[in-house]
Amino acid sequence: MRITLILAILQGCVGVDEDEAPAVLMYIYLLFQLCCCVGVDEDEAPAVLICVGVDEDEAPAVLMYICVFQLCCCVGVDEDEAPAVLMYICVFQLCCCVGVDEDEAPAVLMYICVFQLCCCVGVDEDEAPAVLMYICVFQLCCCSSCVGVDEDEAPDIDIYHCPNCEKTDGKSTMKNKKRNKQDTGQSGDIRAVQNGSQVFIKELRSRTFPSSEDVVVKLNGSQLTMDYLEEVGFNEPILVLKKDGLGMSMPAPTFYINDVENHVGPDVGVDVIDVTKQTDSKMKLKEFVDYYYSTSRKKVLNIINLEFSDKRMDSIVESPQIVRRLSWVENYWPDDALLGKPKVTKYCLIGVKDSYTDFHIECGGASVWYHVLKGEKIFFLIKPTSANLSLYERWRSSANHTEMFFADQVDKCYKCTLKQGQTLFIPSGWINAVLTPVDTLAFSGHFVHNLSVEMQMRAYEVEKRLKVNCLTPFPNFETACWYVGRHLLERFKVVYSVCPSYGLLSR
Ligand SMILES: *[C@@H]1O[C@H](CO)[C@@H](O)[C@H](O)[C@H]1NC(C)=O
Ligand SMILES: *[C@@H]1O[C@H](CO)[C@@H](O)[C@H](O)[C@H]1NC(C)=O
Ligand SMILES: *[C@@H]1O[C@H](CO)[C@@H](O)[C@H](O)[C@H]1NC(C)=O
Ligand SMILES: *[C@@H]1O[C@H](CO)[C@@H](O)[C@H](O)[C@H]1NC(C)=O
Ligand SMILES: *[C@@H]1O[C@H](CO)[C@@H](O)[C@H](O)[C@H]1NC(C)=O
């Protein structure tokens, strides 16, 4: 009986791929919130889903997804379920690798990964399905560590050669970049307003904007608590003038760029943005530091995503306590996960005077904290209303967006100056640009969390549609969502039995 039912569920498994994971999570989340907080019975759940905006005819499918998800999570399988699980493996194998579209690259990479495990790492061929299943189940779609390919690079690979094959056949070949650009109609490179020219920066400095006083909430460190956020929400930026009470550690104000070099390592590769050209390149940290201290700088270079949570500097910078309390990655990413924990928690930002980062939304709809240790940053902030988000999407997808100042297209863009020693929290989805008016050393971190699930989803959807690279990627975002889903499921199991008619939880 149970097997028949599981098979019935499997037929519903037509599309829970990694793209949909966040949506599934969203549904689980809504259902959970409603069941738990509003006190809805599980047989009322379809009606509730309809209330929260799931179409009547979608409701059964959504519940089905929840069931499938539940099955996915149950890796400890009972003996009598084994045949069904084998069936499940087959289904997933079929689902997992159908074509080699750019969109499907992560799935392909996963396949490569399994192949790699077979031929290079020494997993037997007949163990591969189990490995694949494991990967599928947790949507661990980009096992970059075992193929030696970064997630971002995967779509650019034309023919992949594994490390062993490289010895005889040479390196993997890459797709023709030019052709690729024409194909998609846009490049993934970072470009900014009006060619990022210094003429533009001068104009920007002299323009007036509505003051962020109207919108930014000022708190002292000890007021920014979980209770506060749960009551008021986290929909407006929060400015904290002094770091006391934030539970944050920062180096002394005497700490500077050469200390960063010492604590991160001179040979570490960093992404450096040439602000005037708005191009991105890699260099060694020591080369950047030499540039920084040189007497005549010929360029305006900006570092915005030097993530250092695995470097020695990690021990002297601690993110605000509220961030650690909220963060999905810090709370739900298992230590023994196959994939690396998303490295988004600690960034060091080194911007020289007149650096500029154009309007963007953080990857995965992440919220961000910034602390200026020395110098100053000016943020241009636009509220993520539906209307503003559509305008943003239209602007960002137009080929000439670099020539248009996005703030001109919305009715209000707030200017918020973050001075030395101050900390700013920008909520999920806020469209923002950043100007660095003087040489500045700042720290920041990205986090996704419970209080902004809907906005995170919307930002994620915008990002998917735009198909442009994020300034600061959120690696394995989807997997992080799955882990939260798993946590919610555990909570579900305690509070309710989901889909009791399938009997999945009745044992
Ligand atoms: C930037 O673009 C503007 C107009 O699009 C042009 O007048 C200006 O010369 C350009 N500046 C640079 C540095 O390329
Ligand atoms: C923070 O603000 C609250 C309320 O205004 C006040 O009671 C408290 O003393 C302040 N704490 C600090 C450290 O300034
Ligand atoms: C997020 O929300 C879920 C469900 O309400 C809860 O179980 C969990 O503890 C929350 N997580 C964090 C980090 O606050
Ligand atoms: C766009 O955002 C601004 C704040 O940046 C807000 O005042 C305005 O109401 C929003 N516009 C619309 C049409 O939602
Ligand atoms: C950018 O392109 C749009 C049409 O796609 C056009 O309306 C607009 O004037 C262009 N802007 C600039 C600055 O060239």
Coordinates of N, CA and C in Angstrom, one line a residue, residues 151-152 190 271 280 304-305 307 342-345 347 362-364 366 446 463 469-477:
E151 N 31.4 27.4 -9.7 CA 30.0 27.4 -10.2 C 29.8 28.4 -11.3
D152 N 30.4 29.6 -11.1 CA 30.3 30.7 -12.0 C 30.9 30.3 -13.4
I190 N 30.3 43.4 -14.9 CA 29.7 44.5 -14.1 C 30.0 45.8 -14.8
D271 N 39.2 40.1 -6.4 CA 38.5 40.8 -7.6 C 38.6 42.3 -7.4
D280 N 36.1 44.2 -14.4 CA 36.4 43.4 -13.2 C 37.7 42.6 -13.6
I304 N 35.2 45.0 -3.6 CA 33.9 44.9 -2.8 C 33.6 43.5 -2.4
N305 N 34.3 42.5 -2.9 CA 33.9 41.2 -2.4 C 35.1 40.3 -2.0
E307 N 36.0 38.1 0.5 CA 35.4 37.4 1.6 C 36.5 36.7 2.4
P342 N 28.1 28.7 2.1 CA 28.2 29.9 1.3 C 29.1 30.9 2.0
K343 N 30.1 31.4 1.2 CA 31.0 32.3 1.8 C 30.5 33.7 1.6
V344 N 29.7 34.2 2.5 CA 29.0 35.5 2.3 C 29.0 36.3 3.6
T345 N 29.6 35.7 4.6 CA 29.3 36.4 5.9 C 30.3 37.5 6.3
Y347 N 32.9 40.3 4.5 CA 33.7 40.9 3.4 C 34.5 42.1 3.9
E362 N 21.1 42.8 -3.9 CA 22.0 41.7 -3.5 C 21.5 40.4 -4.0
C363 N 22.4 39.5 -4.3 CA 22.1 38.2 -4.8 C 21.3 37.4 -3.7
G364 N 20.3 36.7 -4.2 CA 19.5 35.9 -3.2 C 18.6 36.8 -2.4
A366 N 19.6 39.0 -0.4 CA 20.3 39.0 0.9 C 20.2 40.4 1.5
H446 N 26.6 39.5 4.2 CA 25.3 39.2 3.6 C 24.6 38.1 4.4
E463 N 16.4 38.2 -10.2 CA 17.8 37.8 -10.6 C 17.7 36.7 -11.6
N469 N 25.2 38.3 -13.8 CA 26.0 37.9 -12.6 C 25.8 38.9 -11.5
C470 N 25.7 38.4 -10.3 CA 25.6 39.3 -9.1 C 27.0 40.0 -8.9
L471 N 27.0 41.2 -8.4 CA 28.2 41.8 -8.0 C 28.9 40.9 -6.9
T472 N 28.1 40.5 -6.0 CA 28.6 39.6 -4.9 C 27.8 38.4 -4.9
P473 N 28.2 37.3 -5.5 CA 27.4 36.1 -5.6 C 27.1 35.5 -4.2
F474 N 26.0 34.8 -4.2 CA 25.6 34.0 -3.0 C 25.7 32.5 -3.4
P475 N 26.9 31.9 -3.3 CA 27.0 30.6 -3.7 C 26.1 29.6 -3.0
N476 N 25.5 28.7 -3.7 CA 24.7 27.6 -3.1 C 23.5 28.2 -2.4
F477 N 23.0 29.3 -2.8 CA 21.8 29.9 -2.2 C 20.6 28.9 -2.2

